[in-house]
Amino acid sequence: MTDKKTIKVETTFSGAGYIPNLAIDVVIFGFHDKQLKVLLMKYNRTEFYALPGGFIKNNENLDTAAMRVALERTGLTDVFLEQFYVFGDINRYDPTPFAAIMEANDTKPDKDHFLLQRFISIGYFALVDFTKVTPTPDKLFDSCNWYELNAMPALIQDHTSIINKALETLRAKLDDKLIGFNLLEENFTMGELQNLYETILDKKLLRPAFQRKILALGILERIAKKYSGAAHKAPYLYRFVSK
Amino acid sequence: MTDKKTIKVETTFSGAGYIPNLAIDVVIFGFHDKQLKVLLMKYNRTEFYALPGGFIKNNENLDTAAMRVALERTGLTDVFLEQFYVFGDINRYDPTPFAAIMEANDTKPDKDHFLLQRFISIGYFALVDFTKVTPTPDKLFDSCNWYELNAMPALIQDHTSIINKALETLRAKLDDKLIGFNLLEENFTMGELQNLYETILDKKLLRPAFQRKILALGILERIAKKYSGAAHKAPYLYRFVSK
DNA sequence: TCAAAAGTGTTTAGTCTACACCCATGA
DNA sequence: TCATGGGTGTAGACTAAACACTTTTGA
């Protein structure tokens, strides 16, 4: 993961080979303990928290760059990824955190350094199976960890509003597109799926209605019963099957 | 409109003062004669047709840049504008049209000229009142005209698929957001609105159902009757009122 | 046999579809 | 008074909400 070739932000990073003024930020959502979580990075020797992000190589597709960022932080290939908005106000980009980060890592950047310019950022969100993720920092980061949405540290720049916009998009697309399954393990119970929906939409749903609505979509396959050892009827396990 | 300060693409254009590798393309939709139309430009002394587009000034908000492009081509301020997708594949950008355009205008660009680099393009769509628009070319263009969606010339690069994606987004948002009104004049009849919906969605709708659905939204104000001189009941004029 | 959670049935209310009907208008 | 298009009424079909009931599980 910390292979030198894949490190995208180094304090000695000059920006050569990358498109200037353009960044990618990826909101990586996971679901665990009935909570929706996002992956956040903390820069070395600072209190700056940020979304996983990166830049676009001169010869790289946009989606490939986003996938690369997701891979670097989660260890997962083949992640569900979707572009959702571009953040391009002039005043969104404040160079002072980056200047401070570089100084904390003993680098003195020029005033016109690649990283201190204005950046326009393309927002992607990723939906991943929490249990399969290995949160992975690299040289520039003290940590890479999951945070509950309502227990996040302050983030640099407009990253908090990027997360909010991502969540808004996720909510809107949850119903017409069938993307929720990407947040669960391969096999799951109807209760787990309902939990996920309730968490994302932040409201209670009626169990019978939910069960019928989801099954009526005809995209779930009933696998087997899941005996948890608890003293109640064992729920069925389902698996997503696309046609 | 052809004030030198606002010309964004000139054959002598060096790119100075603009963000490199990043463009904006605006799909400007109008509605006329029961047809949905888009505004297209034709480059001087070539057969290259393209979407209205432009670049982002170093100190300009993304939305402002899109609004500027729309203003330059339509003469309208305060246009309904929405960002819908970023087109960022490496192979989407083919420099040969731009090289040919510059040569047709007696300019010989370097191989590493601003305009011949890879571009990532941020797609916006605009909904305008057809009757208020003055299609406006500038020095670089022979023409700026409305085209019906199914009678468009071949477009450079991936502009055709940008239009398709814009149309897709427009269809999807027509129902939940109430953006269709932007394509009509201030006062309109229910029949005109239904025509618009039928054209965009490309299917017939039932008149009674449509009337009730729209009125149930509670966002229309009934103004007066519109006497057209035809031998039938005069329809009401409505006006959009936001709460 | 009991509590808890899963799954299914059923009644009701609400919404949508399709068609019918009535209204206003100018020839 | 007739044809035309606009507006509303309404029966039936379909769908969703709310609640009840049954089933399965381990203690």
Coordinates of C-alpha atoms (C1' of nucleotides) in Angstrom, one line a residue:
Chain A
M1 CA 0.0 0.0 0.0
T2 CA 2.8 2.4 0.7
D3 CA 4.6 1.4 -2.4
K4 CA 6.3 4.6 -3.6
K5 CA 4.7 4.5 -7.0
T6 CA 1.2 4.8 -5.6
I7 CA 1.8 7.5 -3.1
K8 CA 0.0 10.5 -4.4
V9 CA 0.7 13.2 -1.9
E10 CA 4.2 13.6 -0.6
T11 CA 5.6 16.6 1.1
T12 CA 8.2 16.7 -1.7
F13 CA 5.4 16.2 -4.2
S14 CA 5.9 18.6 -7.1
G15 CA 2.8 17.8 -9.1
A16 CA 4.7 16.7 -12.2
G17 CA 2.7 14.2 -14.2
Y18 CA -0.5 15.3 -12.7
I19 CA -3.2 17.7 -13.9
P20 CA -2.9 21.0 -12.0
N21 CA -5.7 22.7 -10.1
L22 CA -7.8 19.5 -10.2
A23 CA -8.4 17.1 -7.4
I24 CA -10.5 14.1 -6.5
D25 CA -12.1 13.6 -3.1
V26 CA -13.7 10.3 -2.3
V27 CA -16.3 9.8 0.4
I28 CA -16.0 6.2 1.3
F29 CA -19.1 4.9 3.1
G30 CA -19.1 1.8 5.2
F31 CA -21.9 0.3 7.4
H32 CA -21.1 -1.3 10.7
D33 CA -22.8 -1.6 14.1
K34 CA -26.0 -0.1 12.7
Q35 CA -24.0 3.0 11.8
L36 CA -23.0 4.7 8.6
K37 CA -19.4 5.6 8.6
V38 CA -16.9 7.4 6.5
L39 CA -13.2 6.9 6.1
L40 CA -11.1 9.9 7.1
M41 CA -7.4 10.6 7.1
K42 CA -5.3 12.6 9.6
Y43 CA -2.2 14.3 8.3
N44 CA 1.1 13.6 10.0
R45 CA 1.9 15.7 13.1
T46 CA -1.1 17.9 12.7
E47 CA -4.7 17.9 13.7
F48 CA -5.9 18.2 10.1
Y49 CA -8.5 15.7 9.1
A50 CA -9.5 15.2 5.5
L51 CA -11.3 13.0 3.0
P52 CA -9.2 10.5 1.1
G53 CA -8.2 12.3 -2.1
G54 CA -5.8 12.5 -4.9
F55 CA -4.9 14.0 -8.2
I56 CA -5.4 12.9 -11.8
K57 CA -2.4 11.7 -13.8
N58 CA -1.9 13.2 -17.2
N59 CA -2.9 10.0 -18.8
E60 CA -5.4 8.6 -16.5
N61 CA -9.2 8.4 -16.8
L62 CA -11.1 10.3 -14.1
D63 CA -12.9 7.1 -12.9
T64 CA -9.6 5.3 -12.8
A65 CA -8.1 8.0 -10.6
A66 CA -11.0 7.7 -8.2
M67 CA -10.7 4.0 -8.2
R68 CA -7.0 4.3 -7.4
V69 CA -7.7 6.5 -4.5
A70 CA -10.3 4.1 -3.1
L71 CA -8.0 1.2 -3.6
E72 CA -5.1 2.9 -1.8
R73 CA -7.2 3.6 1.3
T74 CA -9.3 0.4 1.5
G75 CA -7.2 -2.3 -0.3
L76 CA -10.3 -3.1 -2.4
T77 CA -10.4 -3.3 -6.1
D78 CA -13.8 -3.2 -7.8
V79 CA -15.5 -0.8 -5.4
F80 CA -18.8 0.7 -6.2
L81 CA -18.0 4.3 -7.1
E82 CA -20.0 7.2 -8.4
Q83 CA -19.2 10.8 -9.3
F84 CA -21.7 13.1 -7.7
Y85 CA -20.6 16.8 -7.8
V86 CA -17.8 19.2 -8.6
F87 CA -16.8 21.7 -5.9
G88 CA -15.4 24.7 -7.7
D89 CA -15.9 27.9 -5.7
I90 CA -12.8 30.0 -5.5
N91 CA -13.0 30.4 -1.8
R92 CA -13.4 26.7 -1.1
Y93 CA -9.7 26.2 -1.3
D94 CA -7.6 27.5 1.6
P95 CA -3.9 26.8 1.1
T96 CA -3.0 27.3 4.8
P97 CA -3.7 23.7 5.9
F98 CA -1.5 22.4 3.1
A99 CA 1.3 24.9 3.9
A100 CA 1.1 23.9 7.6
I101 CA 1.1 20.2 6.7
M102 CA 4.2 20.6 4.6
E103 CA 6.0 22.6 7.2
A104 CA 5.1 20.0 9.9
N105 CA 6.9 17.6 7.6
D106 CA 9.9 19.8 7.2
T107 CA 9.2 21.0 3.7
K108 CA 9.2 24.7 2.8
P109 CA 7.0 25.1 -0.3
D110 CA 7.2 28.0 -2.7
K111 CA 4.3 30.3 -2.7
D112 CA 3.3 29.0 -6.2
H113 CA 3.7 25.3 -5.3
F114 CA 1.4 22.9 -7.0
L115 CA -0.5 22.2 -3.8
L116 CA -1.0 25.8 -2.8
Q117 CA -2.9 26.7 -5.9
R118 CA -6.6 26.9 -6.2
F119 CA -8.1 23.4 -6.5
I120 CA -11.4 22.3 -8.1
S121 CA -12.4 19.0 -6.6
I122 CA -14.4 16.3 -8.2
G123 CA -16.5 14.4 -5.6
Y124 CA -16.9 10.7 -5.8
F125 CA -18.6 8.5 -3.3
A126 CA -17.8 4.8 -2.7
L127 CA -19.9 2.1 -1.1
V128 CA -17.9 -0.7 0.4
D129 CA -18.2 -3.8 2.5
F130 CA -17.0 -2.6 5.9
T131 CA -15.8 -6.1 6.8
K132 CA -13.5 -6.3 3.8
V133 CA -11.7 -2.9 4.2
T134 CA -8.3 -2.5 5.6
P135 CA -8.0 1.3 6.3
T136 CA -4.6 2.2 5.0
P137 CA -2.7 5.4 5.7
D138 CA 0.6 6.2 3.9
K139 CA 3.7 8.2 4.7
L140 CA 1.8 11.5 4.9
F141 CA -0.9 10.3 7.3
D142 CA -0.8 9.4 11.0
S143 CA -4.1 7.6 10.6
C144 CA -6.9 6.4 8.4
N145 CA -10.0 5.5 10.3
W146 CA -13.7 5.0 10.2
Y147 CA -15.8 7.7 11.8
E148 CA -19.5 7.8 12.5
L149 CA -21.3 10.6 10.6
N150 CA -22.3 12.4 13.8
A151 CA -19.0 12.0 15.5
M152 CA -16.6 13.3 13.0
P153 CA -13.7 15.6 13.8
A154 CA -13.6 19.0 12.1
L155 CA -12.4 18.6 8.5
I156 CA -10.2 20.9 6.4
Q157 CA -11.7 23.1 3.7
D158 CA -15.2 22.2 2.6
H159 CA -14.9 18.5 3.2
T160 CA -17.8 18.4 5.7
S161 CA -20.1 19.8 3.1
I162 CA -18.7 17.4 0.5
I163 CA -19.7 14.6 2.8
N164 CA -23.2 16.1 3.3
K165 CA -23.7 16.4 -0.5
A166 CA -22.6 12.8 -0.9
L167 CA -25.0 11.6 1.7
E168 CA -27.8 13.6 0.1
T169 CA -27.0 11.9 -3.3
L170 CA -26.8 8.5 -1.6
R171 CA -30.3 9.0 -0.1
A172 CA -31.8 10.2 -3.4
K173 CA -30.4 7.2 -5.3
L174 CA -31.0 4.6 -2.8
D175 CA -34.5 3.9 -4.1
D176 CA -34.3 4.1 -7.8
K177 CA -30.9 2.7 -8.2
L178 CA -30.3 -0.4 -6.1
I179 CA -27.0 0.5 -4.7
G180 CA -27.5 -0.2 -1.0
F181 CA -26.3 -3.8 -1.3
N182 CA -22.8 -2.6 -1.9
L183 CA -22.6 -1.6 1.8
L184 CA -23.4 -5.1 3.0
E185 CA -21.6 -8.4 2.9
E186 CA -22.5 -10.8 0.1
N187 CA -25.2 -12.6 2.1
F188 CA -27.4 -10.6 4.4
T189 CA -30.7 -10.8 6.2
M190 CA -33.7 -8.7 5.5
G191 CA -33.3 -7.1 8.9
E192 CA -29.8 -6.1 8.1
L193 CA -30.9 -4.5 4.9
Q194 CA -33.7 -2.7 6.6
N195 CA -31.3 -1.5 9.2
L196 CA -29.1 -0.1 6.5
Y197 CA -32.0 1.7 4.8
E198 CA -33.2 3.1 8.1
T199 CA -29.8 4.4 8.9
I200 CA -29.2 6.0 5.6
L201 CA -32.6 7.5 5.3
D202 CA -32.6 8.3 9.1
K203 CA -36.2 7.1 9.6
K204 CA -38.0 4.0 10.8
L205 CA -39.6 1.8 8.1
L206 CA -42.4 -0.7 8.5
R207 CA -41.1 -4.2 8.4
P208 CA -43.8 -5.9 6.4
A209 CA -43.9 -3.1 3.8
F210 CA -40.1 -3.1 3.5
Q211 CA -39.9 -6.9 3.1
R212 CA -42.5 -6.9 0.4
K213 CA -41.1 -3.9 -1.5
I214 CA -37.6 -5.3 -1.6
L215 CA -38.7 -8.8 -2.6
A216 CA -41.0 -7.4 -5.3
L217 CA -37.9 -6.0 -7.0
G218 CA -37.0 -9.5 -7.9
I219 CA -33.3 -9.0 -7.4
L220 CA -32.8 -11.0 -4.3
E221 CA -32.2 -14.7 -4.0
R222 CA -33.0 -16.6 -0.9
I223 CA -30.1 -18.7 0.2
A224 CA -30.5 -20.4 3.6
K225 CA -31.5 -19.7 7.1
K226 CA -29.2 -18.0 9.4
Y227 CA -29.1 -19.5 12.9
S228 CA -27.8 -17.0 15.3
G229 CA -28.3 -19.0 18.4
A230 CA -30.9 -16.5 19.6
A231 CA -34.3 -17.7 20.8
H232 CA -36.4 -16.6 17.8
K233 CA -37.1 -17.6 14.3
A234 CA -34.0 -17.7 12.1
P235 CA -34.1 -15.2 9.3
Y236 CA -33.3 -16.1 5.7
L237 CA -30.1 -15.0 4.1
Y238 CA -30.4 -13.3 0.8
R239 CA -28.0 -12.5 -2.0
F240 CA -28.1 -9.9 -4.6
V241 CA -28.7 -11.3 -8.1
S242 CA -28.7 -9.0 -11.1
K243 CA -30.5 -10.0 -14.2
Chain B
M1 CA -21.7 40.3 -26.6
T2 CA -18.5 40.3 -28.6
D3 CA -16.8 42.6 -26.1
K4 CA -13.2 41.6 -26.2
K5 CA -13.0 41.0 -22.5
T6 CA -15.6 38.3 -22.7
I7 CA -14.4 36.4 -25.7
K8 CA -13.2 33.1 -24.3
V9 CA -11.8 31.3 -27.3
E10 CA -9.7 33.1 -29.8
T11 CA -7.3 31.7 -32.3
T12 CA -4.7 33.7 -30.6
F13 CA -5.9 32.5 -27.2
S14 CA -3.0 31.5 -25.1
G15 CA -4.9 30.3 -22.0
A16 CA -3.2 32.8 -19.8
G17 CA -5.5 33.6 -16.8
Y18 CA -7.5 30.4 -17.2
I19 CA -7.3 27.0 -15.5
P20 CA -5.6 24.6 -17.8
N21 CA -7.0 21.2 -18.9
L22 CA -10.4 22.1 -17.6
A23 CA -13.4 23.2 -19.7
I24 CA -17.1 23.9 -19.3
D25 CA -19.7 22.7 -21.8
V26 CA -23.2 24.0 -21.5
V27 CA -26.2 22.2 -23.0
I28 CA -28.7 25.1 -23.5
F29 CA -32.2 23.7 -23.9
G30 CA -35.0 25.7 -25.4
F31 CA -38.6 24.7 -26.3
H32 CA -40.3 25.9 -29.4
D33 CA -42.8 24.5 -31.9
K34 CA -43.4 21.5 -29.6
Q35 CA -39.8 20.7 -30.0
L36 CA -36.9 20.5 -27.6
K37 CA -33.9 22.3 -29.0
V38 CA -30.3 22.9 -28.2
L39 CA -28.0 25.7 -29.1
L40 CA -25.0 24.8 -31.2
M41 CA -22.1 26.7 -32.5
K42 CA -20.3 26.3 -35.8
Y43 CA -16.6 27.2 -35.9
N44 CA -15.5 29.7 -38.6
R45 CA -14.6 28.3 -42.0
T46 CA -15.0 24.7 -40.9
E47 CA -17.7 22.2 -40.5
F48 CA -17.1 21.7 -36.9
Y49 CA -20.2 22.0 -34.7
A50 CA -19.9 22.1 -30.9
L51 CA -21.7 22.9 -27.7
P52 CA -21.2 26.4 -26.3
G53 CA -18.3 26.1 -24.0
G54 CA -15.6 28.0 -22.3
F55 CA -12.8 27.9 -19.7
I56 CA -12.6 28.9 -16.1
K57 CA -10.8 32.0 -15.1
N58 CA -8.2 31.7 -12.3
N59 CA -10.4 33.7 -10.0
E60 CA -13.8 32.6 -11.1
N61 CA -16.4 30.3 -9.5
L62 CA -17.3 27.3 -11.5
D63 CA -21.0 28.3 -11.6
T64 CA -20.1 31.9 -12.6
A65 CA -18.1 30.6 -15.5
A66 CA -21.0 28.5 -16.7
M67 CA -23.3 31.4 -16.3
R68 CA -20.9 33.6 -18.3
V69 CA -20.9 31.0 -21.1
A70 CA -24.7 30.9 -21.1
L71 CA -24.9 34.7 -21.1
E72 CA -22.5 35.1 -24.0
R73 CA -24.6 32.8 -26.2
T74 CA -28.1 33.7 -25.2
G75 CA -27.9 37.3 -23.9
L76 CA -29.7 36.2 -20.8
T77 CA -28.6 36.8 -17.2
D78 CA -30.2 34.7 -14.5
V79 CA -30.6 31.5 -16.4
F80 CA -31.5 28.2 -14.8
L81 CA -28.2 26.3 -14.7
E82 CA -27.3 22.9 -13.3
Q83 CA -24.1 21.0 -13.2
F84 CA -24.7 17.4 -14.2
Y85 CA -21.6 15.4 -15.0
V86 CA -17.9 15.6 -15.6
F87 CA -16.5 14.0 -18.7
G88 CA -12.9 13.0 -18.0
D89 CA -11.8 10.0 -20.1
I90 CA -8.5 10.4 -21.6
N91 CA -9.6 9.5 -25.1
R92 CA -12.6 11.9 -25.1
Y93 CA -10.4 14.8 -26.1
D94 CA -9.2 14.8 -29.7
P95 CA -7.0 17.8 -30.5
T96 CA -7.3 17.6 -34.2
P97 CA -10.5 19.6 -34.5
F98 CA -9.0 22.4 -32.5
A99 CA -5.8 22.3 -34.5
A100 CA -7.8 22.5 -37.8
I101 CA -10.0 25.3 -36.4
M102 CA -6.9 27.3 -35.6
E103 CA -5.3 26.6 -38.9
A104 CA -8.6 27.7 -40.7
N105 CA -8.1 30.9 -38.8
D106 CA -4.5 31.3 -39.9
T107 CA -3.0 30.5 -36.6
K108 CA -0.3 27.8 -36.3
P109 CA -0.3 26.5 -32.7
D110 CA 2.6 24.8 -31.0
K111 CA 2.1 21.2 -30.2
D112 CA 1.8 22.0 -26.5
H113 CA -0.6 24.8 -27.0
F114 CA -3.2 25.3 -24.2
L115 CA -6.1 24.2 -26.5
L116 CA -4.4 21.1 -27.7
Q117 CA -3.9 19.5 -24.3
R118 CA -6.2 17.0 -22.8
F119 CA -9.3 18.5 -21.4
I120 CA -11.7 17.4 -18.7
S121 CA -15.0 19.0 -19.2
I122 CA -17.6 19.9 -16.7
G123 CA -21.1 19.6 -18.1
Y124 CA -23.9 22.0 -17.3
F125 CA -27.3 22.2 -18.7
A126 CA -29.4 25.4 -19.0
L127 CA -33.1 25.8 -19.3
V128 CA -34.1 29.0 -21.0
D129 CA -37.2 30.7 -22.4
F130 CA -36.7 30.3 -26.1
T131 CA -38.6 33.5 -26.9
K132 CA -36.1 35.6 -24.9
V133 CA -32.9 34.2 -26.4
T134 CA -30.8 36.0 -28.9
P135 CA -28.4 33.3 -30.2
T136 CA -25.0 35.0 -30.3
P137 CA -21.9 33.8 -32.1
D138 CA -18.6 35.6 -31.7
K139 CA -15.5 36.1 -33.8
L140 CA -14.6 32.4 -33.8
F141 CA -18.0 31.2 -34.9
D142 CA -19.9 31.4 -38.2
S143 CA -23.1 30.7 -36.4
C144 CA -24.9 30.0 -33.2
N145 CA -28.3 28.4 -33.8
W146 CA -31.0 26.2 -32.4
Y147 CA -31.2 22.6 -33.5
E148 CA -33.9 20.0 -32.9
L149 CA -32.5 17.1 -30.9
N150 CA -33.2 14.6 -33.8
A151 CA -31.8 16.9 -36.5
M152 CA -28.4 17.8 -35.1
P153 CA -25.3 17.9 -37.2
A154 CA -22.4 15.7 -36.2
L155 CA -20.6 17.3 -33.2
I156 CA -16.9 17.4 -32.3
Q157 CA -15.5 15.1 -29.7
D158 CA -18.0 13.6 -27.3
H159 CA -20.5 16.5 -27.5
T160 CA -23.3 14.3 -28.7
S161 CA -23.0 12.0 -25.7
I162 CA -22.8 15.1 -23.4
I163 CA -26.2 16.2 -24.8
N164 CA -27.6 12.7 -24.3
K165 CA -26.4 12.6 -20.7
A166 CA -27.9 16.1 -20.1
L167 CA -31.2 15.0 -21.5
E168 CA -31.2 11.9 -19.3
T169 CA -30.6 14.1 -16.3
L170 CA -33.3 16.5 -17.4
R171 CA -35.8 13.6 -17.7
A172 CA -34.9 12.3 -14.3
K173 CA -35.2 15.6 -12.5
L174 CA -38.3 16.8 -14.3
D175 CA -40.5 15.1 -11.8
D176 CA -39.0 15.6 -8.4
K177 CA -37.5 19.0 -9.0
L178 CA -39.9 21.4 -10.7
I179 CA -37.6 22.7 -13.3
G180 CA -39.7 22.4 -16.5
F181 CA -41.2 25.8 -16.0
N182 CA -37.9 27.4 -16.9
L183 CA -38.4 26.4 -20.5
L184 CA -41.7 28.2 -20.8
E185 CA -42.6 31.9 -20.9
E186 CA -43.8 33.4 -17.6
N187 CA -47.5 32.6 -18.2
F188 CA -48.5 29.4 -19.9
T189 CA -51.4 27.1 -20.3
M190 CA -51.7 23.6 -19.0
G191 CA -51.7 22.4 -22.5
E192 CA -48.4 24.0 -23.2
L193 CA -46.9 22.6 -20.0
Q194 CA -48.2 19.1 -21.0
N195 CA -46.7 19.5 -24.4
L196 CA -43.4 20.3 -22.8
Y197 CA -43.5 17.3 -20.6
E198 CA -44.5 15.0 -23.4
T199 CA -41.7 16.2 -25.6
I200 CA -39.0 15.9 -22.9
L201 CA -40.2 12.5 -21.7
D202 CA -41.0 11.4 -25.3
K203 CA -44.4 9.9 -24.4
K204 CA -48.0 10.8 -24.4
L205 CA -49.6 11.7 -21.0
L206 CA -53.2 11.6 -20.0
R207 CA -54.7 15.1 -19.9
P208 CA -56.9 14.7 -16.8
A209 CA -54.2 13.0 -14.8
F210 CA -51.6 15.5 -15.8
Q211 CA -53.7 18.5 -14.9
R212 CA -54.5 17.1 -11.5
K213 CA -50.9 16.0 -10.8
I214 CA -49.5 19.4 -11.6
L215 CA -52.2 21.4 -9.8
A216 CA -51.8 19.2 -6.7
L217 CA -48.2 20.4 -6.4
G218 CA -49.7 23.7 -5.4
I219 CA -47.1 25.7 -7.2
L220 CA -49.2 27.2 -9.9
E221 CA -51.2 30.3 -9.8
R222 CA -54.2 30.7 -12.1
I223 CA -54.0 34.1 -13.8
A224 CA -56.6 34.6 -16.4
K225 CA -58.1 33.0 -19.4
K226 CA -56.3 33.0 -22.7
Y227 CA -58.5 33.8 -25.7
S228 CA -56.7 32.6 -28.7
G229 CA -59.5 33.3 -31.2
A230 CA -60.0 29.6 -31.7
A231 CA -63.5 28.0 -31.5
H232 CA -63.2 26.3 -28.2
K233 CA -63.1 27.0 -24.5
A234 CA -60.3 29.4 -23.5
P235 CA -57.7 27.7 -21.3
Y236 CA -56.4 29.3 -18.1
L237 CA -53.0 30.9 -18.0
Y238 CA -50.9 29.8 -15.1
R239 CA -47.8 31.2 -13.5
F240 CA -45.2 29.5 -11.4
V241 CA -45.3 30.6 -7.7
S242 CA -42.7 29.3 -5.3
K243 CA -43.4 29.2 -1.7
Chain C
dT1 C1' -44.5 -22.9 27.0
dC2 C1' -42.7 -18.5 26.7
dA3 C1' -40.5 -14.4 24.6
dA4 C1' -38.5 -12.6 20.7
dA5 C1' -37.9 -11.8 16.0
dA6 C1' -39.2 -13.3 11.2
dG7 C1' -42.5 -14.0 7.8
dT8 C1' -47.2 -13.7 5.8
dG9 C1' -52.4 -12.3 5.6
dT10 C1' -55.8 -9.0 5.6
dT11 C1' -58.3 -4.8 5.9
dT12 C1' -58.4 -0.2 4.7
dA13 C1' -57.1 3.9 2.6
dG14 C1' -55.1 6.2 -0.8
dT15 C1' -53.6 7.0 -5.4
dC16 C1' -53.7 6.3 -10.4
dT17 C1' -55.9 5.0 -14.9
dA18 C1' -59.3 5.4 -18.1
dC19 C1' -63.1 7.1 -19.7
dA20 C1' -67.1 9.9 -19.6
dC21 C1' -69.2 14.1 -19.2
dC22 C1' -69.8 19.0 -19.2
dC23 C1' -68.2 23.8 -20.4
dA24 C1' -66.8 27.7 -23.2
dT25 C1' -65.7 29.5 -27.6
dG26 C1' -66.1 31.3 -32.4
dA27 C1' -67.5 30.0 -36.9
Chain D
dT1 C1' -75.7 24.5 -33.1
dC2 C1' -71.6 22.3 -34.1
dA3 C1' -66.8 21.0 -33.7
dT4 C1' -63.0 21.7 -30.8
dG5 C1' -60.2 21.8 -27.0
dG6 C1' -60.3 22.7 -21.8
dG7 C1' -61.8 21.4 -17.2
dT8 C1' -63.9 18.1 -13.9
dG9 C1' -66.4 13.7 -12.1
dT10 C1' -66.2 9.0 -11.2
dA11 C1' -65.9 3.8 -11.3
dG12 C1' -62.5 0.4 -11.1
dA13 C1' -57.7 -1.1 -10.7
dC14 C1' -53.8 -0.9 -8.5
dT15 C1' -50.7 0.2 -4.6
dA16 C1' -49.3 1.3 0.0
dA17 C1' -50.1 1.6 5.2
dA18 C1' -51.3 -0.3 9.4
dC19 C1' -52.0 -3.9 12.1
dA20 C1' -53.0 -8.8 13.2
dC21 C1' -51.7 -13.2 13.0
dT22 C1' -48.7 -17.3 12.5
dT23 C1' -44.1 -19.5 12.5
dT24 C1' -39.7 -20.6 14.3
dT25 C1' -36.1 -20.6 17.6
dG26 C1' -33.5 -21.6 22.2
dA27 C1' -34.1 -21.1 27.0

